[in-house]
mmCIF file of C-alpha atoms in Angstrom:
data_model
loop_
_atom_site.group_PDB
_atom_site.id
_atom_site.type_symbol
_atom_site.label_atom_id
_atom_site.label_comp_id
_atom_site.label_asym_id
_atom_site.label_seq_id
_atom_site.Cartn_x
_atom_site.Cartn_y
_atom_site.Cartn_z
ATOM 1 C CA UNK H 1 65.899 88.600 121.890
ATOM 2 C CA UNK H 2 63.947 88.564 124.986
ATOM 3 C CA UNK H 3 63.051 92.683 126.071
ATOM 4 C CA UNK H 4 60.972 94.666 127.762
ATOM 5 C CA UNK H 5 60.682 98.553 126.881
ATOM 6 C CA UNK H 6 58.665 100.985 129.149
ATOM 7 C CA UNK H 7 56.984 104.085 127.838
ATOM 8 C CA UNK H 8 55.076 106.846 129.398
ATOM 9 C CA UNK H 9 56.955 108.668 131.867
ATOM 10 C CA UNK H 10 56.178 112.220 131.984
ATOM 11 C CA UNK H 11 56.645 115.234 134.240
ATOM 12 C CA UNK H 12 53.329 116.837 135.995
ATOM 13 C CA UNK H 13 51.631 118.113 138.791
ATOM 14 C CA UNK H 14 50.638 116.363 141.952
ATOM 15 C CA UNK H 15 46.905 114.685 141.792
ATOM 16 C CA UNK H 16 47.067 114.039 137.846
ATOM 17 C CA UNK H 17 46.983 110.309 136.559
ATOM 18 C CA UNK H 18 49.423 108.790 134.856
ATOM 19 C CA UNK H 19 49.654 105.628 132.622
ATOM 20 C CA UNK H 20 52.677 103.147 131.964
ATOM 21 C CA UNK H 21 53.104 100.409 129.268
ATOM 22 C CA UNK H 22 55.605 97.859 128.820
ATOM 23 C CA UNK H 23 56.051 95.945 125.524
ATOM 24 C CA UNK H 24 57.453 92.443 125.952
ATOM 25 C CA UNK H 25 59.084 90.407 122.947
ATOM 26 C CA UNK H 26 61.294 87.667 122.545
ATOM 27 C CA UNK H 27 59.256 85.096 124.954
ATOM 28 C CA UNK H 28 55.741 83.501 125.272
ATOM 29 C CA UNK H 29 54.498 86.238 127.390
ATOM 30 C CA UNK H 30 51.052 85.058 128.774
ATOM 31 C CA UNK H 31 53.714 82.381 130.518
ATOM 32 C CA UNK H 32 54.632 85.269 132.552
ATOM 33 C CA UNK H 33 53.558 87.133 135.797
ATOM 34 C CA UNK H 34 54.662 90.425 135.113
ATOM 35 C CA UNK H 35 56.205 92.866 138.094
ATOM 36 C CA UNK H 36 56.974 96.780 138.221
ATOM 37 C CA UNK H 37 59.737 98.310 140.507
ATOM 38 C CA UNK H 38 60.376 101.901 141.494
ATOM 39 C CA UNK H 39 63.608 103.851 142.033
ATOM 40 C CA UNK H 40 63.153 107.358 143.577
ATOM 41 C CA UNK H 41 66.321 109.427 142.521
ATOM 42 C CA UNK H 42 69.318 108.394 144.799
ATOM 43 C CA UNK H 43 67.107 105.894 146.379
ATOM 44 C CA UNK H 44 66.944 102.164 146.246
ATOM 45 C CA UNK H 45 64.743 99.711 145.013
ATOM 46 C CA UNK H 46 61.101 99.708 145.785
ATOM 47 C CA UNK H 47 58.720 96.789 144.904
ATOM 48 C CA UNK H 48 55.524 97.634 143.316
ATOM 49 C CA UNK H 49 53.237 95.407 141.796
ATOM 50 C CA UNK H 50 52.778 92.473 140.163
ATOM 51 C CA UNK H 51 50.185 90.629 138.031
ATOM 52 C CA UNK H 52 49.759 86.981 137.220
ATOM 53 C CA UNK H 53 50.286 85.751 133.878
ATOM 54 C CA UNK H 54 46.407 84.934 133.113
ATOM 55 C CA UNK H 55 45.600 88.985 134.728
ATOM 56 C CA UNK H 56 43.805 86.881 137.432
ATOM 57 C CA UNK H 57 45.841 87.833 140.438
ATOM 58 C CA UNK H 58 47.153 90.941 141.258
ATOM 59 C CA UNK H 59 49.375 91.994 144.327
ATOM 60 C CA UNK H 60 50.700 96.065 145.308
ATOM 61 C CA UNK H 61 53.351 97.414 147.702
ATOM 62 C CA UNK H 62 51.098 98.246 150.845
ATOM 63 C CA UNK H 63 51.199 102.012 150.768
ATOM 64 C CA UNK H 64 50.224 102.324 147.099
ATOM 65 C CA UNK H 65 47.038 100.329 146.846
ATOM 66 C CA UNK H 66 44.266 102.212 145.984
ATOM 67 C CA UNK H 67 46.209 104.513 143.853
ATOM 68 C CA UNK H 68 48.010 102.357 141.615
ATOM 69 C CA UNK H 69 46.710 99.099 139.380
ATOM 70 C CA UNK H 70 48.387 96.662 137.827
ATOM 71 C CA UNK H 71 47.075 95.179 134.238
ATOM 72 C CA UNK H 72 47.291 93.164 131.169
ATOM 73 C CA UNK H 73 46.945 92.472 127.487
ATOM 74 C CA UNK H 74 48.117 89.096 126.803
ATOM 75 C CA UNK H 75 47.247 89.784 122.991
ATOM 76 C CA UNK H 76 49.195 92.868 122.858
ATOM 77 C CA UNK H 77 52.300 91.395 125.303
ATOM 78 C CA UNK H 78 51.653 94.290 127.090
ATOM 79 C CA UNK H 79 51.633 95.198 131.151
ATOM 80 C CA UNK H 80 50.502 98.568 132.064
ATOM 81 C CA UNK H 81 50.734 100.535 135.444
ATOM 82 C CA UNK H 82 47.581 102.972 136.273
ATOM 83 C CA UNK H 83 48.897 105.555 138.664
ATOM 84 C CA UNK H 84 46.616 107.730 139.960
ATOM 85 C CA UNK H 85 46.391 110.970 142.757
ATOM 86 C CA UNK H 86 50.055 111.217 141.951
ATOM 87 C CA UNK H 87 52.300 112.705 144.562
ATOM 88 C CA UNK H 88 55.872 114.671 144.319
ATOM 89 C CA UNK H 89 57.350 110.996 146.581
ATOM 90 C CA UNK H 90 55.815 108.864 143.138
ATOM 91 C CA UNK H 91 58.850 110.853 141.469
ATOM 92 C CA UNK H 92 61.234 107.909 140.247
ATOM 93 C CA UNK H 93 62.227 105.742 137.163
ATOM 94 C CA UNK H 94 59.598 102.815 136.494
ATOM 95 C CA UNK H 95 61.292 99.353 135.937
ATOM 96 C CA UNK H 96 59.102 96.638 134.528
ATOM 97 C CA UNK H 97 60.406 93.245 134.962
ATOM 98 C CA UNK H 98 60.094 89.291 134.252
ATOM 99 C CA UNK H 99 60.720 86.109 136.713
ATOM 100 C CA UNK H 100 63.751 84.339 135.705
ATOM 101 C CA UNK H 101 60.947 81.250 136.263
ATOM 102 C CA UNK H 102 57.078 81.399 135.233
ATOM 103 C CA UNK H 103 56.464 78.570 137.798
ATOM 104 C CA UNK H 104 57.856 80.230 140.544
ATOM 105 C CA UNK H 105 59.339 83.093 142.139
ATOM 106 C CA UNK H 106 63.264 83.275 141.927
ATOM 107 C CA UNK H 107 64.330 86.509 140.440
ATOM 108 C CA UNK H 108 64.265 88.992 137.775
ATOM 109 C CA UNK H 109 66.661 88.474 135.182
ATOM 110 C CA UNK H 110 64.623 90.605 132.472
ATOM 111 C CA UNK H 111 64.400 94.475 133.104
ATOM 112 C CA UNK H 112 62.849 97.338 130.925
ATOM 113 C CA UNK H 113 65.473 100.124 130.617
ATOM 114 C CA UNK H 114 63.040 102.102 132.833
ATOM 115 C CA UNK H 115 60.781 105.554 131.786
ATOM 116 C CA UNK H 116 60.895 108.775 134.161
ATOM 117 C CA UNK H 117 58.062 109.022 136.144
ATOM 118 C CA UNK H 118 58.418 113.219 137.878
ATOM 119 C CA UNK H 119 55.641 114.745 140.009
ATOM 120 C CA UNK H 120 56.302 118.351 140.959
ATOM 121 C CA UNK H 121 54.028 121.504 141.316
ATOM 122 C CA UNK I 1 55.513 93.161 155.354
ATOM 123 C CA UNK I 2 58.991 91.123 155.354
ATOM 124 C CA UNK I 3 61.841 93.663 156.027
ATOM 125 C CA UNK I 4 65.128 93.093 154.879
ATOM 126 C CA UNK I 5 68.272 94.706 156.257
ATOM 127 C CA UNK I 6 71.430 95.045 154.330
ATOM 128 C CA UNK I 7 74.681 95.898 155.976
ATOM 129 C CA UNK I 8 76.716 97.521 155.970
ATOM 130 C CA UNK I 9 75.172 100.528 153.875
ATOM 131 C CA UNK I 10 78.716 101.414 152.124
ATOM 132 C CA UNK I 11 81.697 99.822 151.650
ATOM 133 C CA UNK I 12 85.206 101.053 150.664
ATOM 134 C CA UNK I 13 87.476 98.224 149.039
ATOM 135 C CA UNK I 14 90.386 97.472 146.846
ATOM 136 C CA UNK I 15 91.013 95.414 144.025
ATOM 137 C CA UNK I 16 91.726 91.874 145.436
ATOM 138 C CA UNK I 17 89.826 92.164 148.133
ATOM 139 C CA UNK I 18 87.389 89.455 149.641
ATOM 140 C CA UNK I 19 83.752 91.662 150.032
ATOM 141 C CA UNK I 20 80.905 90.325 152.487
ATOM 142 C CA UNK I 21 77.669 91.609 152.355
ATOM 143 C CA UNK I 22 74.843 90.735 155.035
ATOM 144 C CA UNK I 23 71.390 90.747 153.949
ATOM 145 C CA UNK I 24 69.002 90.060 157.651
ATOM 146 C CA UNK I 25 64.874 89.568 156.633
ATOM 147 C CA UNK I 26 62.477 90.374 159.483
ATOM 148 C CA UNK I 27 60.747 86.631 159.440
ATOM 149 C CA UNK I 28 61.492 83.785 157.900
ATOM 150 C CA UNK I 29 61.805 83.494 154.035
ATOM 151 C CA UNK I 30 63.250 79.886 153.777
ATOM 152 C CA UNK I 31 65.976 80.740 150.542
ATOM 153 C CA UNK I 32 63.716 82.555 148.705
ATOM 154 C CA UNK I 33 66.402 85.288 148.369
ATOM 155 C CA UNK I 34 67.819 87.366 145.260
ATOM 156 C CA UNK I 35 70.873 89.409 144.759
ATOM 157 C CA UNK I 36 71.232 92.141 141.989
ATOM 158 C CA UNK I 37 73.951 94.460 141.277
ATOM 159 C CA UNK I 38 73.071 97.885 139.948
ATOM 160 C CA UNK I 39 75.468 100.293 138.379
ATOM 161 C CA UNK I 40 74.466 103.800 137.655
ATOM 162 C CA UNK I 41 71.946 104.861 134.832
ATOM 163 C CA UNK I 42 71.084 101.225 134.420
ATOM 164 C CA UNK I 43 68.463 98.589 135.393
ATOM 165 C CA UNK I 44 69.556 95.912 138.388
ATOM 166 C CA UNK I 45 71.214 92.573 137.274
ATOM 167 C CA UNK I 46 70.311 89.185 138.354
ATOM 168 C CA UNK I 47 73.272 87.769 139.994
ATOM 169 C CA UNK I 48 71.902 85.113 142.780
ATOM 170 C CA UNK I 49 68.722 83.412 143.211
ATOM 171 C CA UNK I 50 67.456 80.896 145.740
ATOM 172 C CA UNK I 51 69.781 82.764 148.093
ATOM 173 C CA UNK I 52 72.672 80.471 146.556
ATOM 174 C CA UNK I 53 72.511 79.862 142.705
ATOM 175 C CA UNK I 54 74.689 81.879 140.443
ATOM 176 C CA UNK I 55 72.469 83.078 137.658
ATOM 177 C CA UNK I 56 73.741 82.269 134.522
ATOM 178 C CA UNK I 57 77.145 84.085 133.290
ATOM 179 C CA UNK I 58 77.685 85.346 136.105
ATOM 180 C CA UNK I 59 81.276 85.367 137.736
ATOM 181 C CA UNK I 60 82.151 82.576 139.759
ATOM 182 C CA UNK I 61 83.723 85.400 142.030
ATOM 183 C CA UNK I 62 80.479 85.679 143.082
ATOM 184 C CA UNK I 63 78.349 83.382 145.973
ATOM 185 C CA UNK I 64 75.625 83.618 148.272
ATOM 186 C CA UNK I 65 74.740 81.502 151.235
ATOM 187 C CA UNK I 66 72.055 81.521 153.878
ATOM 188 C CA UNK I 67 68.586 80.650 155.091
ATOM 189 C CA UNK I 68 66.125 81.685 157.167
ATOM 190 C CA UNK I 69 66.649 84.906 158.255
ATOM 191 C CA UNK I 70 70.138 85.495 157.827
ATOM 192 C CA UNK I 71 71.707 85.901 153.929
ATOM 193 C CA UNK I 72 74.978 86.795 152.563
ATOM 194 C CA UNK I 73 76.824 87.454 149.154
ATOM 195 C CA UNK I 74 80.250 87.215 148.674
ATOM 196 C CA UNK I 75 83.036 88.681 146.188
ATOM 197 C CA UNK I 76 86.126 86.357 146.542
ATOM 198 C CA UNK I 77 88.130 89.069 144.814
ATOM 199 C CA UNK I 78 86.685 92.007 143.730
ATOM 200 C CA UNK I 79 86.977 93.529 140.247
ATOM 201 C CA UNK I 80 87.101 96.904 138.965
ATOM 202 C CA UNK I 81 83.679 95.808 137.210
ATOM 203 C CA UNK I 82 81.855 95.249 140.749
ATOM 204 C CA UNK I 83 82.088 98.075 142.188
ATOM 205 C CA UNK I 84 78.061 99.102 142.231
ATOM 206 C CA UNK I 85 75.630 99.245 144.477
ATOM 207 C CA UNK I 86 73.984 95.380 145.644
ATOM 208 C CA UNK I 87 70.325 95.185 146.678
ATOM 209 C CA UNK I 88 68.811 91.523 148.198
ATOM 210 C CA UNK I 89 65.105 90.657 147.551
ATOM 211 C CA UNK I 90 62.697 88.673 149.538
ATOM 212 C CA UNK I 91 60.445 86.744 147.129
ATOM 213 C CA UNK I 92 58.817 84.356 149.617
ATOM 214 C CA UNK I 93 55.939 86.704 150.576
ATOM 215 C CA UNK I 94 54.138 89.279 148.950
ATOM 216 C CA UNK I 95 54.402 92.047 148.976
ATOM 217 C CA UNK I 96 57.555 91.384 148.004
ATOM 218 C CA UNK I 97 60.904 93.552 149.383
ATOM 219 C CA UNK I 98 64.203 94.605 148.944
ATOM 220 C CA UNK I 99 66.730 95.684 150.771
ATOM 221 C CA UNK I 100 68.079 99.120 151.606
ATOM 222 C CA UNK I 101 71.442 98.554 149.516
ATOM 223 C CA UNK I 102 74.875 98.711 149.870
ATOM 224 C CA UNK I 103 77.229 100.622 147.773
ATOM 225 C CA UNK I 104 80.696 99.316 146.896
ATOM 226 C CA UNK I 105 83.007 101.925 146.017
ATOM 227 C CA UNK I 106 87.051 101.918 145.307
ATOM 228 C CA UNK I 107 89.119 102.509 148.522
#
């Protein structure tokens, strides 16, 4: 079945870097642009980044470019998340997530089950 | 960056009841509108695209209307199931947004 599953969530201090993964099965991937969303605990949904399904294209919530960067392995159906210069308000659980539509933009109706993301000194 | 305000932020409402959430963007986004419905410990769920489209198996309970600036979904009569919290989505412009959320709870 179609599924996305997120790994690398840690805990650590601020300024460390930090690397996410999410595994896609169960669809032609490199169809795909490929999105991340944040949740902060008790907090709602933040937009992060997304990347086209050919890598060529990349787009980031305002205040986290230059810190964070979007990528791809089309061989491995993977989408990974570079965070970098990590602060205690990156704290959340990491959502990757697919476009209902790989022509358009419409809506995610594929989500990872999330990984734990926790910055604290 | 397009804004999107949802209101209100909380609810309270019974079984049966008719539920309106308003989701306001900052500029126009033509439909290009999502709602999701999150219940705790769990990733959002799709429930309305094109800021009128039931995604599929969703409850026909459920409806959204709107353009422009001004969305809103709709719970003809709610179910002990739907009470969650309901985020909108802009995804006419990057970066893309969501709203701030509203939480439906049992009165």
């Amino acid at each position: 079945q179609v599924q996305l599953v997120e790994s690398g969530g840690d805990m650590g201090q601020p300024g460390r870097s930090l690397r996410l993964s999410c595994a896609a099965s169960g669809f032609t991937f490199s169809r795909y642009s490929m999105h991340w969303v944040r949740q902060a605990p008790g907090k709602g949904l933040e937009w992060v980044a997304v990347i086209s399904f050919d890598g060529s294209n990349e787009h980031y919530a305002e205040s986290l470019k230059g810190r964070f960067t979007i990528s791809r392995d089309n061989s491995k159906n993977t989408v990974y998340l570079q965070m970098n210069s990590l602060r205690t308000e990156d704290t959340a659980v990491y959502y990757c997530a697919r476009d209902r539509s790989y022509y358009d933009r419409t809506g995610y109706n594929v989500w990872g089950q999330g990984t734990l993301v926790t910055v604290s000194s | 960056d397009i804004q999107l305000t949802q209101s209100p932020s909380f609810l309270s409402a019974s079984v049966g009841d008719r539920v309106t959430i308003t989701c306001r963007a900052s500029q126009d986004i033509s439909g290009f509108l999502a709602w999701y419905q999150q219940k705790p410990g769990k990733a959002p769920k799709l429930l309305i695209y094109g800021a009128s489209t039931l995604q599929s198996v969703v409850p026909l309970r459920f409806s959204g209307s709107g353009s422009g600036t001004e969305f809103t979904l709709t719970i003809s009569s709610l179910q002990p199931e739907d009470f969650a919290t309901y985020y909108c989505q802009q995804v006419n412009n990057y970066p893309l947004t969501f709203g701030g959320g509203t939480k439906v709870e049992i009165k």
